[in-house]
Amino acid sequence: MSSDSPAAPGTAPERPLSARDRILSVAGPLFYREGYRAIGIDRVIAEADVAKATFYKHFPSKDDLIVAWIARAEEASAKGLPPEDGPMPLTIYVDAMLAMARQGACMGCTYQGSAAEFHDPAHPAHAAAMGVKTRVLATLETRARAQGLQDPRATAEAVFLFLEGVWASVRMFGAKAPLGNAETAVRRLFI
């Protein structure tokens, strides 16, 4: 329901997005589809329908916007993840990632794209993306340990590299990425 639609009886009307949230909601998909360098601040300002001063109040630089988008993308991804302490937590995580990779709108990994565009490890976008990937590797190890797998760190690293290949394949091939035997292939890493 949009903010200008009447609310159904007994429900609270939706609150309009804040200017900061509108900016991030516009910038994120643009960055994901077209790349960070291809998207200018003026386009984000126009599509988010905010004043330039409002933009700069929330994001002093484009780098600040990119880092905020990376943080928001990680937050959104985390909401859909299965618990780390559930049954077969590593297997369920891998299955969730493969299901995400198979979605038609998936264009690969946001964080790989960030690191590729900003190859200098000192760049804020690269550092933010590397931080996300470091946390992914840690959760894979936690999940491998919770699943009772031998050598959780080695398993986590193998699964991490496998999933990185999945994301790169999806970025390259789109919906035609060769993922038909992905579940079988990844399970060989930890069975």
GROMACS .gro file of C-alpha atoms in nm:
model
  191
    1MET     CA    1   0.000   0.000   0.000
    2SER     CA    2   0.144   0.340  -0.088
    3SER     CA    3   0.147   0.626   0.159
    4ASP     CA    4  -0.127   0.808  -0.033
    5SER     CA    5  -0.370   0.515  -0.022
    6PRO     CA    6  -0.633   0.502   0.247
    7ALA     CA    7  -0.553   0.249   0.518
    8ALA     CA    8  -0.775  -0.052   0.561
    9PRO     CA    9  -0.999  -0.025   0.869
   10GLY     CA   10  -0.809  -0.117   1.183
   11THR     CA   11  -0.463  -0.084   1.029
   12ALA     CA   12  -0.213   0.192   1.074
   13PRO     CA   13  -0.123   0.382   0.757
   14GLU     CA   14   0.225   0.321   0.619
   15ARG     CA   15   0.471   0.592   0.702
   16PRO     CA   16   0.651   0.746   0.408
   17LEU     CA   17   1.020   0.669   0.382
   18SER     CA   18   1.259   0.918   0.532
   19ALA     CA   19   1.478   1.113   0.290
   20ARG     CA   20   1.776   0.897   0.391
   21ASP     CA   21   1.581   0.577   0.324
   22ARG     CA   22   1.454   0.710  -0.010
   23ILE     CA   23   1.810   0.790  -0.115
   24LEU     CA   24   1.932   0.443  -0.020
   25SER     CA   25   1.629   0.276  -0.180
   26VAL     CA   26   1.706   0.451  -0.508
   27ALA     CA   27   2.085   0.432  -0.500
   28GLY     CA   28   2.118   0.065  -0.407
   29PRO     CA   29   1.940  -0.087  -0.705
   30LEU     CA   30   2.110   0.160  -0.939
   31PHE     CA   31   2.452   0.067  -0.802
   32TYR     CA   32   2.371  -0.303  -0.827
   33ARG     CA   33   2.245  -0.286  -1.186
   34GLU     CA   34   2.473  -0.024  -1.337
   35GLY     CA   35   2.778  -0.003  -1.113
   36TYR     CA   36   2.892   0.254  -0.863
   37ARG     CA   37   3.099   0.464  -1.100
   38ALA     CA   38   2.820   0.483  -1.358
   39ILE     CA   39   2.575   0.642  -1.114
   40GLY     CA   40   2.618   1.008  -1.032
   41ILE     CA   41   2.494   1.184  -0.723
   42ASP     CA   42   2.270   1.411  -0.931
   43ARG     CA   43   2.081   1.109  -1.068
   44VAL     CA   44   2.031   0.967  -0.718
   45ILE     CA   45   1.910   1.307  -0.594
   46ALA     CA   46   1.665   1.339  -0.883
   47GLU     CA   47   1.527   0.986  -0.858
   48ALA     CA   48   1.501   1.001  -0.477
   49ASP     CA   49   1.327   1.338  -0.511
   50VAL     CA   50   1.538   1.510  -0.247
   51ALA     CA   51   1.718   1.842  -0.240
   52LYS     CA   52   2.094   1.843  -0.286
   53ALA     CA   53   2.134   1.986   0.066
   54THR     CA   54   1.924   1.700   0.203
   55PHE     CA   55   2.140   1.446   0.026
   56TYR     CA   56   2.462   1.594   0.162
   57LYS     CA   57   2.312   1.621   0.511
   58HIS     CA   58   2.280   1.241   0.514
   59PHE     CA   59   2.577   1.150   0.296
   60PRO     CA   60   2.869   1.395   0.293
   61SER     CA   61   3.021   1.210  -0.004
   62LYS     CA   62   2.939   0.944  -0.259
   63ASP     CA   63   3.171   0.709  -0.071
   64ASP     CA   64   2.956   0.756   0.240
   65LEU     CA   65   2.648   0.665   0.036
   66ILE     CA   66   2.817   0.354  -0.105
   67VAL     CA   67   2.929   0.236   0.238
   68ALA     CA   68   2.579   0.295   0.376
   69TRP     CA   69   2.432   0.095   0.087
   70ILE     CA   70   2.671  -0.194   0.151
   71ALA     CA   71   2.570  -0.193   0.520
   72ARG     CA   72   2.202  -0.187   0.426
   73ALA     CA   73   2.247  -0.473   0.178
   74GLU     CA   74   2.418  -0.681   0.447
   75GLU     CA   75   2.142  -0.603   0.693
   76ALA     CA   76   1.873  -0.702   0.443
   77SER     CA   77   2.055  -1.024   0.355
   78ALA     CA   78   2.094  -1.118   0.722
   79LYS     CA   79   1.719  -1.094   0.780
   80GLY     CA   80   1.653  -1.380   0.540
   81LEU     CA   81   1.918  -1.618   0.669
   82PRO     CA   82   1.837  -1.937   0.856
   83PRO     CA   83   1.956  -1.946   1.218
   84GLU     CA   84   2.315  -2.045   1.290
   85ASP     CA   85   2.209  -2.292   1.557
   86GLY     CA   86   1.926  -2.473   1.378
   87PRO     CA   87   1.945  -2.823   1.235
   88MET     CA   88   2.208  -2.858   0.961
   89PRO     CA   89   2.293  -2.485   0.972
   90LEU     CA   90   2.562  -2.494   0.704
   91THR     CA   91   2.360  -2.704   0.463
   92ILE     CA   92   2.053  -2.484   0.507
   93TYR     CA   93   2.262  -2.168   0.457
   94VAL     CA   94   2.414  -2.302   0.135
   95ASP     CA   95   2.070  -2.404   0.008
   96ALA     CA   96   1.939  -2.053   0.085
   97MET     CA   97   2.228  -1.893  -0.106
   98LEU     CA   98   2.176  -2.122  -0.406
   99ALA     CA   99   1.804  -2.042  -0.408
  100MET     CA  100   1.891  -1.671  -0.405
  101ALA     CA  101   2.142  -1.717  -0.687
  102ARG     CA  102   1.876  -1.887  -0.899
  103GLN     CA  103   1.633  -1.595  -0.875
  104GLY     CA  104   1.593  -1.429  -1.211
  105ALA     CA  105   1.672  -1.084  -1.073
  106CYS     CA  106   1.999  -1.197  -0.914
  107MET     CA  107   2.301  -1.039  -1.080
  108GLY     CA  108   2.566  -1.184  -0.853
  109CYS     CA  109   2.719  -1.051  -0.537
  110THR     CA  110   2.691  -0.686  -0.438
  111TYR     CA  111   3.013  -0.711  -0.240
  112GLN     CA  112   3.214  -0.870  -0.522
  113GLY     CA  113   3.099  -0.583  -0.742
  114SER     CA  114   3.208  -0.332  -0.479
  115ALA     CA  115   3.553  -0.484  -0.444
  116ALA     CA  116   3.593  -0.510  -0.822
  117GLU     CA  117   3.507  -0.145  -0.884
  118PHE     CA  118   3.715  -0.021  -0.592
  119HIS     CA  119   4.017  -0.252  -0.602
  120ASP     CA  120   4.224  -0.050  -0.353
  121PRO     CA  121   4.177  -0.227  -0.016
  122ALA     CA  122   4.200   0.112   0.157
  123HIS     CA  123   3.900   0.250  -0.032
  124PRO     CA  124   3.595   0.271   0.198
  125ALA     CA  125   3.376   0.066  -0.040
  126HIS     CA  126   3.635  -0.210  -0.072
  127ALA     CA  127   3.690  -0.214   0.304
  128ALA     CA  128   3.314  -0.232   0.368
  129ALA     CA  129   3.273  -0.518   0.120
  130MET     CA  130   3.571  -0.703   0.266
  131GLY     CA  131   3.419  -0.660   0.611
  132VAL     CA  132   3.099  -0.828   0.491
  133LYS     CA  133   3.290  -1.116   0.334
  134THR     CA  134   3.496  -1.160   0.651
  135ARG     CA  135   3.172  -1.192   0.850
  136VAL     CA  136   3.034  -1.439   0.593
  137LEU     CA  137   3.341  -1.657   0.633
  138ALA     CA  138   3.303  -1.642   1.013
  139THR     CA  139   2.936  -1.745   0.997
  140LEU     CA  140   3.023  -2.032   0.766
  141GLU     CA  141   3.276  -2.154   1.023
  142THR     CA  142   3.021  -2.116   1.305
  143ARG     CA  143   2.768  -2.310   1.100
  144ALA     CA  144   3.018  -2.585   1.014
  145ARG     CA  145   3.106  -2.621   1.382
  146ALA     CA  146   2.737  -2.627   1.484
  147GLN     CA  147   2.674  -2.894   1.221
  148GLY     CA  148   2.949  -3.106   1.378
  149LEU     CA  149   3.174  -3.108   1.074
  150GLN     CA  150   3.542  -3.193   1.104
  151ASP     CA  151   3.779  -2.901   1.061
  152PRO     CA  152   3.515  -2.625   1.053
  153ARG     CA  153   3.761  -2.362   0.929
  154ALA     CA  154   3.872  -2.564   0.628
  155THR     CA  155   3.511  -2.652   0.547
  156ALA     CA  156   3.408  -2.287   0.580
  157GLU     CA  157   3.685  -2.177   0.345
  158ALA     CA  158   3.592  -2.441   0.086
  159VAL     CA  159   3.222  -2.351   0.100
  160PHE     CA  160   3.308  -1.980   0.089
  161LEU     CA  161   3.514  -2.025  -0.227
  162PHE     CA  162   3.240  -2.238  -0.381
  163LEU     CA  163   2.975  -1.971  -0.312
  164GLU     CA  164   3.203  -1.696  -0.443
  165GLY     CA  165   3.223  -1.895  -0.766
  166VAL     CA  166   2.844  -1.926  -0.773
  167TRP     CA  167   2.805  -1.547  -0.740
  168ALA     CA  168   3.066  -1.483  -1.010
  169SER     CA  169   2.895  -1.735  -1.239
  170VAL     CA  170   2.558  -1.567  -1.189
  171ARG     CA  171   2.715  -1.227  -1.261
  172MET     CA  172   2.862  -1.366  -1.582
  173PHE     CA  173   2.581  -1.589  -1.713
  174GLY     CA  174   2.271  -1.451  -1.542
  175ALA     CA  175   1.980  -1.696  -1.537
  176LYS     CA  176   2.182  -1.937  -1.753
  177ALA     CA  177   2.452  -1.985  -1.487
  178PRO     CA  178   2.554  -2.352  -1.465
  179LEU     CA  179   2.401  -2.424  -1.122
  180GLY     CA  180   2.217  -2.748  -1.207
  181ASN     CA  181   2.445  -2.965  -0.994
  182ALA     CA  182   2.541  -2.706  -0.736
  183GLU     CA  183   2.390  -2.883  -0.435
  184THR     CA  184   2.570  -3.208  -0.520
  185ALA     CA  185   2.898  -3.028  -0.582
  186VAL     CA  186   2.896  -2.826  -0.260
  187ARG     CA  187   2.800  -3.123  -0.043
  188ARG     CA  188   3.112  -3.302  -0.162
  189LEU     CA  189   3.305  -3.034   0.023
  190PHE     CA  190   3.174  -3.137   0.363
  191ILE     CA  191   3.038  -3.492   0.349
   0.00000   0.00000   0.00000
